[in-house]
């Protein structure tokens, strides 16, 4: 196999045209047998020309490819490639694939009723943990406090349109996790030597995600398609013998004293009929998400070791999609091959000492009501696969440190960060008029420290799904947060210099964005177990992930760690 790297080609070159270009680069005729796979594709939007290409117009946009090509008579093909080109390209063996750390067939005593792992939470971590367990023949029991995604969606729409919040079925809780109502972004910064990330992408594609997620630099599925993917993966789990109990909440964990301390012995579950019951359990995989504050409280009461964790909070900001597209794509704006443009901005204020950055950017999306507790307002962003809404939005976040929520420590202990989040969410509810309408303000009014009025809104119309109340968001935010955001959005300031028009006075701000990550970390050892043995904290809620892909990978690692206890391996192999 020949790996072609740093291969720059016009964005219009796709399908058969791309194949012909690959053949030309390798000196192959159209009849020469050849297969190829796109490993990576990133957009080069600089004003430059590709090697050997003529650029027409002032802008030249290209895709930079990494390709694996397998031609017939590969040795002969490779020998004809110029030496200088060979210095950039490589000869490879077969592309390595993820190898699950369990044997093809488990002993009968491990697949019977005596060893039935329980997975709590059917977000990305729980989904992929359960998938590995089920494919090993263990038939896990899966507990999900929310509803199946096809029932969850009507509940979220009812909240958007009527303000009827179901605390157990909403944007935060239910099959697919919080990521099921976002943009379905799958990019991650973690390295992937074991190919777990590739495995996650391949499983999503098998379940209906677009094949482009396998190679695009910024892959996304979109909320509409992600819900289809989740449903199909659920169907596979059921076909493998897993049992899923929806609308079932984990209320407590019962333990027995063991030689290494307390050990999981049973669960207290709250069923859909409103009754509590006990379920035997010796191995519990906890993928509860970053908003399960009641579960955090229960774990703290049990003595599970936890620690405070820094996080970030702020507002959602909206601009016209066409404006962002023009700035990022210039003369290519509106090109259907590119779709809606994304951005990522970061800056640190010397005045406040805080970082300001964009997060969960949703091109061509909307701002959605994301509360999971009564009497609170929470915002998030969502895009469908087409990314064709009028506005583009992103979270505008300021880092929050443990000292910021220290005043709540005496009252809330290790959960003081969650308490701090909730207090600001309650303030947002009050500022929105005591309804689930979100307080909203134009950037110009925010900078002038004056409340917006309905007439203040200009070209940018708020998209918040629950309706908005014009307000002064400085009454919501603590000074360090408000001052950092104001400095970043000042006319001609750091963000306006990076994206033309980002500092426009009619850009819309909506609050509060409070659920960017978990406020706690549930501590675990090298075996992925808590000090409560048999308890495997995992994913974003446990403080070990930050997005769909990294949460899925962490769920896989938790399942692998469990298999390593059954089939011990060397410590170096286990750490990989």
XYZ file of C-alpha atoms in Angstrom:
576
model
C 0.000 0.000 0.000
C 1.259 3.473 -0.881
C 0.430 6.344 1.443
C 0.176 9.682 -0.356
C 0.535 12.595 2.062
C 0.178 16.374 1.845
C -1.515 16.025 -1.555
C -3.236 19.300 -2.373
C -6.061 19.333 -4.923
C -8.894 21.742 -5.844
C -12.083 21.229 -3.829
C -14.007 20.561 -7.059
C -11.954 17.415 -7.688
C -14.171 14.616 -6.367
C -15.472 11.183 -7.304
C -14.178 9.898 -10.653
C -12.163 13.080 -11.199
C -10.313 12.487 -7.935
C -9.618 8.877 -8.917
C -8.225 10.003 -12.269
C -5.946 12.485 -10.489
C -4.661 9.709 -8.205
C -3.943 7.516 -11.225
C -2.112 10.377 -12.896
C 0.008 10.991 -9.788
C 1.047 7.315 -9.750
C 1.414 7.004 -13.516
C -1.410 4.460 -13.807
C -3.696 3.930 -16.774
C -7.476 3.850 -16.361
C -7.397 0.061 -16.746
C -4.778 -0.545 -14.061
C -6.484 -2.231 -11.036
C -6.378 0.078 -8.032
C -8.257 0.786 -4.822
C -7.848 3.799 -2.587
C -9.074 5.095 0.749
C -9.168 8.687 1.961
C -7.530 8.738 5.385
C -7.727 12.459 6.035
C -9.010 15.549 4.243
C -8.564 19.105 5.491
C -9.418 22.419 3.884
C -6.607 24.775 2.902
C -8.253 28.186 2.550
C -5.102 30.255 2.313
C -4.477 32.452 -0.697
C -2.066 30.063 -2.359
C -1.813 27.682 -5.280
C -1.446 23.943 -5.301
C 1.698 22.422 -6.668
C 1.352 22.309 -10.436
C -2.083 23.952 -10.387
C -3.137 27.294 -11.815
C -5.264 29.418 -9.497
C -8.042 31.444 -11.128
C -9.365 34.409 -9.204
C -8.011 35.907 -5.998
C -8.859 32.920 -3.771
C -7.640 29.366 -4.146
C -9.277 26.731 -1.951
C -7.907 23.209 -1.841
C -8.315 19.995 0.050
C -5.135 18.519 1.451
C -5.380 14.730 1.348
C -3.782 11.758 2.991
C -4.604 8.692 0.874
C -3.821 4.980 1.036
C -3.612 3.525 -2.467
C -3.278 -0.173 -3.317
C -2.437 -0.646 -7.020
C -1.796 -3.968 -8.709
C 1.938 -4.695 -9.172
C 2.680 -2.271 -6.355
C 6.450 -2.816 -6.363
C 6.666 -1.873 -10.022
C 4.461 1.202 -9.491
C 6.525 2.329 -6.494
C 9.813 1.982 -8.354
C 8.593 4.334 -11.088
C 7.761 7.139 -8.642
C 10.427 9.903 -8.652
C 12.830 9.732 -5.715
C 11.936 13.219 -4.473
C 8.256 12.272 -4.269
C 9.099 9.044 -2.432
C 10.699 11.114 0.307
C 7.227 12.447 1.159
C 5.178 9.308 0.494
C 5.464 5.932 2.232
C 5.150 2.198 1.645
C 2.889 0.663 4.268
C 1.571 -2.716 5.233
C -2.085 -3.238 5.979
C -3.738 -0.399 7.913
C -3.944 -1.439 11.588
C -7.421 -1.814 13.050
C -8.804 -1.702 16.553
C -8.526 -5.102 18.240
C -10.995 -5.701 21.133
C -9.119 -7.056 24.188
C -11.231 -10.171 24.674
C -11.121 -13.657 23.176
C -13.412 -14.736 20.363
C -15.480 -16.777 22.810
C -15.704 -16.270 26.545
C -15.948 -19.190 29.005
C -19.536 -20.204 29.721
C -19.285 -19.223 33.383
C -18.560 -15.627 32.340
C -21.479 -15.271 29.950
C -24.158 -16.633 32.273
C -26.245 -14.794 34.833
C -23.357 -14.829 37.314
C -21.567 -12.005 35.480
C -23.987 -9.459 34.118
C -22.410 -5.997 33.909
C -24.717 -3.008 34.285
C -24.221 0.144 32.215
C -25.902 3.315 33.460
C -26.402 5.986 30.812
C -26.801 5.507 27.074
C -24.766 8.466 25.893
C -21.565 7.901 23.872
C -19.598 6.396 26.781
C -22.373 4.006 27.787
C -23.220 3.147 24.196
C -19.711 2.059 23.228
C -18.973 0.414 26.566
C -22.149 -1.643 26.208
C -21.313 -2.441 22.576
C -17.984 -4.027 23.525
C -19.524 -5.922 26.427
C -22.369 -7.227 24.253
C -20.084 -8.269 21.397
C -18.077 -10.259 23.933
C -21.247 -12.180 24.772
C -21.880 -10.667 28.215
C -25.468 -9.426 27.600
C -25.264 -6.248 29.704
C -28.181 -4.600 31.439
C -28.416 -0.951 30.360
C -30.167 1.610 32.548
C -31.213 4.935 30.994
C -33.148 7.508 33.017
C -34.513 9.132 29.860
C -36.526 7.803 26.967
C -35.617 6.226 23.606
C -34.545 8.902 21.164
C -37.738 8.693 19.093
C -39.801 9.426 22.250
C -37.295 11.886 23.659
C -37.485 14.154 20.598
C -41.219 14.996 21.047
C -40.504 15.801 24.719
C -37.763 18.264 23.764
C -39.984 19.865 21.117
C -42.763 20.295 23.680
C -40.283 22.040 25.960
C -39.118 24.265 23.101
C -42.628 25.298 22.093
C -44.707 25.126 25.275
C -42.173 25.306 28.123
C -43.213 21.895 29.504
C -40.003 20.465 31.019
C -39.734 16.740 31.708
C -36.803 16.485 34.187
C -36.103 12.928 33.015
C -36.480 13.370 29.240
C -34.897 16.488 27.795
C -31.826 17.766 25.967
C -29.546 16.470 28.744
C -31.167 13.125 29.618
C -32.174 10.308 27.298
C -30.820 7.900 24.727
C -27.823 9.394 22.918
C -26.895 11.723 25.778
C -26.586 15.497 25.529
C -24.644 15.149 22.266
C -27.750 13.838 20.493
C -29.047 17.440 20.443
C -25.995 19.348 19.290
C -24.172 19.510 15.986
C -22.926 15.924 16.194
C -19.311 17.128 16.052
C -16.871 14.239 16.207
C -13.507 15.998 16.207
C -11.209 15.257 19.129
C -7.713 16.301 20.126
C -6.713 12.977 21.670
C -4.190 10.775 19.882
C -5.377 7.450 18.530
C -2.545 4.886 18.360
C -4.897 1.997 19.173
C -7.414 3.088 16.492
C -10.271 3.397 18.976
C -11.301 6.698 17.413
C -11.380 5.146 13.962
C -13.492 2.303 15.358
C -16.004 4.833 16.736
C -16.267 6.540 13.354
C -16.643 3.237 11.501
C -19.428 2.137 13.832
C -21.245 5.429 13.289
C -20.946 5.024 9.511
C -22.267 1.456 9.718
C -25.266 2.846 11.592
C -26.003 5.534 9.015
C -23.599 8.438 9.541
C -22.082 10.001 6.391
C -18.868 8.344 5.225
C -17.103 11.718 5.207
C -16.692 11.515 9.007
C -14.002 8.895 8.399
C -11.653 11.431 6.872
C -12.843 15.027 7.227
C -10.712 17.185 9.509
C -13.849 18.519 11.226
C -16.332 15.643 10.992
C -19.931 16.128 11.977
C -23.105 14.047 11.761
C -25.820 16.584 12.539
C -28.566 16.195 15.107
C -31.044 14.743 12.614
C -28.735 11.956 11.427
C -27.187 11.270 14.824
C -30.567 10.261 16.198
C -30.887 7.655 13.426
C -27.386 6.361 14.232
C -28.189 6.004 17.926
C -31.404 4.099 17.232
C -29.663 1.631 14.916
C -26.898 1.000 17.438
C -29.551 0.309 20.062
C -31.063 -2.284 17.723
C -27.699 -4.038 17.483
C -27.332 -4.104 21.268
C -30.757 -5.729 21.595
C -29.918 -8.274 18.900
C -26.820 -9.247 20.899
C -28.879 -9.978 23.991
C -28.489 -6.709 25.903
C -31.459 -5.541 27.954
C -32.295 -1.827 27.982
C -34.555 -0.283 30.596
C -35.591 3.228 29.626
C -37.210 5.753 32.000
C -35.304 4.043 34.808
C -33.150 6.125 37.158
C -30.279 5.019 39.386
C -31.209 6.216 42.880
C -28.624 4.452 45.016
C -25.786 1.920 45.035
C -25.691 -0.751 47.730
C -22.280 -2.003 48.820
C -20.681 -4.753 50.853
C -17.378 -4.499 52.687
C -14.600 -6.349 50.925
C -10.830 -6.777 51.421
C -10.184 -3.669 49.285
C -12.988 -1.577 50.787
C -16.648 -1.196 49.819
C -17.768 -3.125 46.749
C -20.874 -2.762 44.579
C -23.473 -5.406 45.457
C -26.809 -4.048 44.155
C -28.518 -1.013 42.690
C -31.633 0.809 43.808
C -33.522 1.749 40.649
C -36.541 3.982 40.120
C -38.684 2.400 37.410
C -41.085 3.957 34.909
C -44.001 3.050 37.191
C -42.572 5.299 39.923
C -41.563 2.412 42.205
C -38.107 1.658 43.554
C -36.624 -1.830 43.356
C -33.265 -3.509 43.834
C -31.169 -5.016 41.057
C -28.172 -7.281 41.826
C -24.950 -5.868 40.424
C -21.250 -6.529 40.860
C -19.825 -4.477 37.971
C -21.316 -1.034 37.328
C -20.236 1.179 34.419
C -21.291 4.745 35.124
C -21.768 6.980 32.068
C -24.162 9.504 33.589
C -23.250 12.693 31.701
C -22.260 16.114 33.022
C -25.758 17.120 34.190
C -26.624 14.242 36.557
C -26.245 16.367 39.670
C -28.492 14.130 41.767
C -26.260 11.155 40.956
C -23.155 13.167 41.855
C -24.794 13.927 45.193
C -25.588 10.269 45.790
C -22.020 9.208 44.990
C -20.612 11.858 47.296
C -22.821 10.571 50.109
C -21.558 7.035 49.510
C -17.962 8.162 49.917
C -16.904 7.807 46.291
C -13.739 9.823 45.865
C -14.377 12.940 43.809
C -12.630 16.225 43.217
C -13.595 19.656 41.984
C -12.701 20.401 38.392
C -12.325 23.699 36.535
C -14.874 24.274 33.793
C -16.174 27.188 31.714
C -19.371 29.216 31.452
C -20.657 32.100 29.396
C -23.148 32.966 26.672
C -24.202 31.910 23.171
C -23.421 34.364 20.391
C -25.200 34.442 17.018
C -24.265 36.003 13.684
C -25.724 35.664 10.183
C -24.461 32.454 8.616
C -23.736 34.286 5.368
C -21.462 36.749 7.196
C -19.387 33.969 8.730
C -19.250 32.193 5.363
C -18.018 35.340 3.608
C -15.285 35.913 6.152
C -14.052 32.323 6.169
C -14.593 31.382 2.520
C -14.386 34.793 0.802
C -15.254 34.338 -2.902
C -16.073 30.661 -2.233
C -18.917 31.589 0.159
C -22.055 29.716 -0.805
C -20.164 26.973 -2.615
C -22.212 23.795 -1.975
C -19.011 21.733 -1.798
C -17.995 23.596 1.352
C -21.264 24.068 3.235
C -21.550 26.472 6.169
C -18.275 27.763 7.609
C -17.042 27.076 11.106
C -14.560 28.929 13.282
C -12.626 28.545 16.514
C -11.413 31.584 18.440
C -9.430 31.960 21.644
C -7.834 34.865 23.484
C -6.637 35.707 27.005
C -7.433 38.999 28.696
C -4.555 40.743 30.413
C -7.106 42.766 32.403
C -9.024 39.885 33.995
C -6.426 37.154 33.498
C -9.165 34.915 32.041
C -9.346 33.070 28.757
C -12.235 33.641 26.371
C -12.905 31.062 23.688
C -15.597 29.767 21.377
C -16.899 26.257 21.903
C -19.359 23.885 20.226
C -19.661 26.144 17.182
C -22.813 25.354 15.222
C -22.702 26.581 11.601
C -26.171 27.226 10.224
C -27.762 26.208 13.508
C -30.004 27.404 16.326
C -29.654 28.066 20.047
C -31.709 25.570 22.033
C -33.322 25.402 25.468
C -31.298 22.840 27.418
C -32.486 22.934 31.026
C -32.878 19.689 32.945
C -34.059 21.163 36.252
C -37.224 23.206 36.895
C -36.765 26.938 37.360
C -33.515 27.175 35.394
C -32.462 28.385 31.946
C -29.606 26.693 30.085
C -28.522 27.290 26.487
C -26.747 25.102 23.961
C -26.308 25.021 20.183
C -27.690 22.589 17.610
C -27.263 22.045 13.864
C -28.791 19.531 11.503
C -26.574 17.864 8.930
C -27.465 20.431 6.245
C -26.397 23.335 8.496
C -28.727 25.610 6.562
C -30.387 27.804 9.227
C -30.102 31.597 8.939
C -27.709 32.100 11.882
C -24.476 30.483 12.987
C -23.790 30.329 16.716
C -21.204 29.243 19.231
C -20.686 29.259 22.962
C -18.577 32.170 24.186
C -16.935 30.794 27.317
C -14.763 32.103 30.147
C -12.755 29.710 32.286
C -14.124 29.185 35.800
C -11.694 28.238 38.581
C -12.291 26.506 41.938
C -11.698 29.803 43.751
C -14.743 31.230 41.947
C -17.100 28.729 43.550
C -15.224 28.444 46.855
C -17.928 30.459 48.688
C -20.317 27.520 48.121
C -17.864 24.893 49.370
C -19.089 24.894 52.965
C -22.638 24.365 51.756
C -22.015 21.973 48.846
C -18.583 20.433 49.461
C -17.026 18.828 46.397
C -20.165 19.709 44.426
C -19.699 23.451 44.883
C -19.050 23.853 41.135
C -22.400 22.255 40.308
C -24.043 24.470 42.923
C -22.451 27.533 41.281
C -23.766 26.472 37.875
C -27.270 26.011 39.252
C -27.296 29.424 40.934
C -26.497 31.176 37.660
C -29.077 29.065 35.822
C -31.700 30.207 38.366
C -30.648 33.831 37.828
C -31.076 33.346 34.068
C -34.585 31.990 34.681
C -35.467 35.013 36.813
C -33.921 37.470 34.340
C -35.932 35.809 31.579
C -39.113 36.758 33.408
C -39.631 33.665 35.541
C -40.287 31.507 32.494
C -38.136 29.282 30.334
C -37.568 32.244 28.013
C -33.850 33.008 27.905
C -32.490 36.474 28.689
C -31.106 37.929 25.468
C -29.191 41.062 24.486
C -27.436 42.592 21.507
C -23.670 42.924 21.700
C -23.950 46.707 21.392
C -26.270 46.926 24.391
C -24.109 44.501 26.365
C -21.043 46.681 25.802
C -23.024 49.797 26.744
C -24.339 48.066 29.905
C -27.966 48.777 29.038
C -30.850 46.316 28.707
C -31.983 45.458 25.227
C -35.543 45.984 24.061
C -37.375 44.055 21.370
C -36.726 46.954 19.005
C -32.969 46.679 19.685
C -32.605 43.575 17.562
C -31.339 44.319 14.096
C -30.495 41.946 11.271
C -29.650 39.114 13.678
C -32.871 37.630 15.061
C -32.524 35.392 18.150
C -33.081 31.723 17.288
C -33.493 30.402 20.854
C -36.069 27.630 20.686
C -37.789 28.544 23.930
C -38.320 32.219 23.172
C -36.300 35.145 24.567
C -36.767 38.076 26.927
C -34.683 41.196 26.156
C -32.536 41.948 29.209
C -29.150 43.103 30.473
C -26.933 40.032 30.706
C -24.474 41.881 32.957
C -27.061 41.356 35.703
C -26.638 37.618 35.150
C -22.886 37.174 34.845
C -20.258 37.613 37.559
C -17.991 40.612 36.832
C -14.950 38.581 35.757
C -17.060 36.787 33.154
C -18.909 39.855 31.881
C -15.734 41.969 31.682
C -13.808 39.286 29.786
C -16.597 38.832 27.246
C -16.991 42.599 26.837
C -13.269 43.061 26.228
C -13.217 40.250 23.674
C -16.212 41.690 21.782
C -15.180 45.361 21.894
C -15.250 47.131 18.493
C -11.963 46.382 16.775
C -11.103 44.060 19.652
C -9.464 40.610 19.592
C -12.389 38.650 18.129
C -13.438 41.357 15.706
C -9.911 41.394 14.319
C -10.015 37.648 13.744
C -13.444 37.491 12.054
C -14.773 40.558 10.274
C -18.114 41.493 11.758
C -17.823 39.297 14.847
C -17.976 42.502 16.924
C -21.025 43.874 15.093
C -23.410 45.632 17.522
C -26.477 43.595 16.483
C -24.868 40.204 17.134
C -27.109 38.405 19.628
C -26.058 37.102 23.045
C -28.203 34.567 24.947
C -27.569 33.072 28.379
C -26.586 31.127 30.166
C -24.223 28.544 28.676
C -23.359 26.506 31.768
C -22.997 22.850 30.777
C -19.832 22.823 28.685
C -18.213 20.155 30.893
C -18.560 18.347 34.191
C -17.799 20.343 37.367
C -16.378 17.252 39.091
C -14.124 14.301 38.415
C -15.024 10.915 39.892
C -11.618 9.490 40.699
C -10.572 6.069 39.404
C -7.387 4.017 39.524
C -5.415 2.248 36.787
C -8.105 -0.440 36.630
C -10.686 2.310 35.899
C -12.432 1.535 39.197
C -13.502 3.954 41.888
C -12.521 3.393 45.521
C -15.923 1.660 45.532
C -14.776 -1.516 43.824
C -16.778 -2.677 40.848
C -17.732 0.940 40.006
C -16.269 2.161 36.698
C -16.789 5.956 36.246
C -16.459 6.925 32.578
C -17.126 9.572 30.008
C -17.839 13.262 30.213
C -19.871 13.179 33.419
C -17.055 11.445 35.271
C -14.678 14.164 34.105
C -12.619 12.106 31.635
C -13.897 13.275 28.253
C -14.989 16.379 26.378
C -17.240 15.511 23.463
C -18.902 12.633 21.640
C -15.773 10.925 20.332
C -13.639 11.195 23.462
C -16.565 10.021 25.618
C -17.116 7.002 23.347
C -13.410 6.157 23.532
C -13.445 6.451 27.321
C -16.387 4.058 27.475
C -14.395 1.603 25.378
C -11.421 1.961 27.734
C -13.640 1.205 30.729
C -14.889 -1.994 29.079
C -11.301 -2.925 28.169
C -10.173 -2.378 31.755
C -12.920 -4.739 32.889
C -11.764 -7.381 30.392
C -8.205 -6.958 31.643
C -9.393 -7.988 35.123
C -10.794 -11.168 33.575
C -7.818 -11.812 31.299
C -4.786 -10.070 32.837
C -2.203 -8.519 30.507
C 1.060 -6.723 31.117
C 0.755 -3.300 32.717
C 2.246 -1.563 29.677
C -0.297 -3.220 27.370
C -3.161 -2.282 29.685
C -2.129 1.385 29.725
C -2.173 1.668 25.925
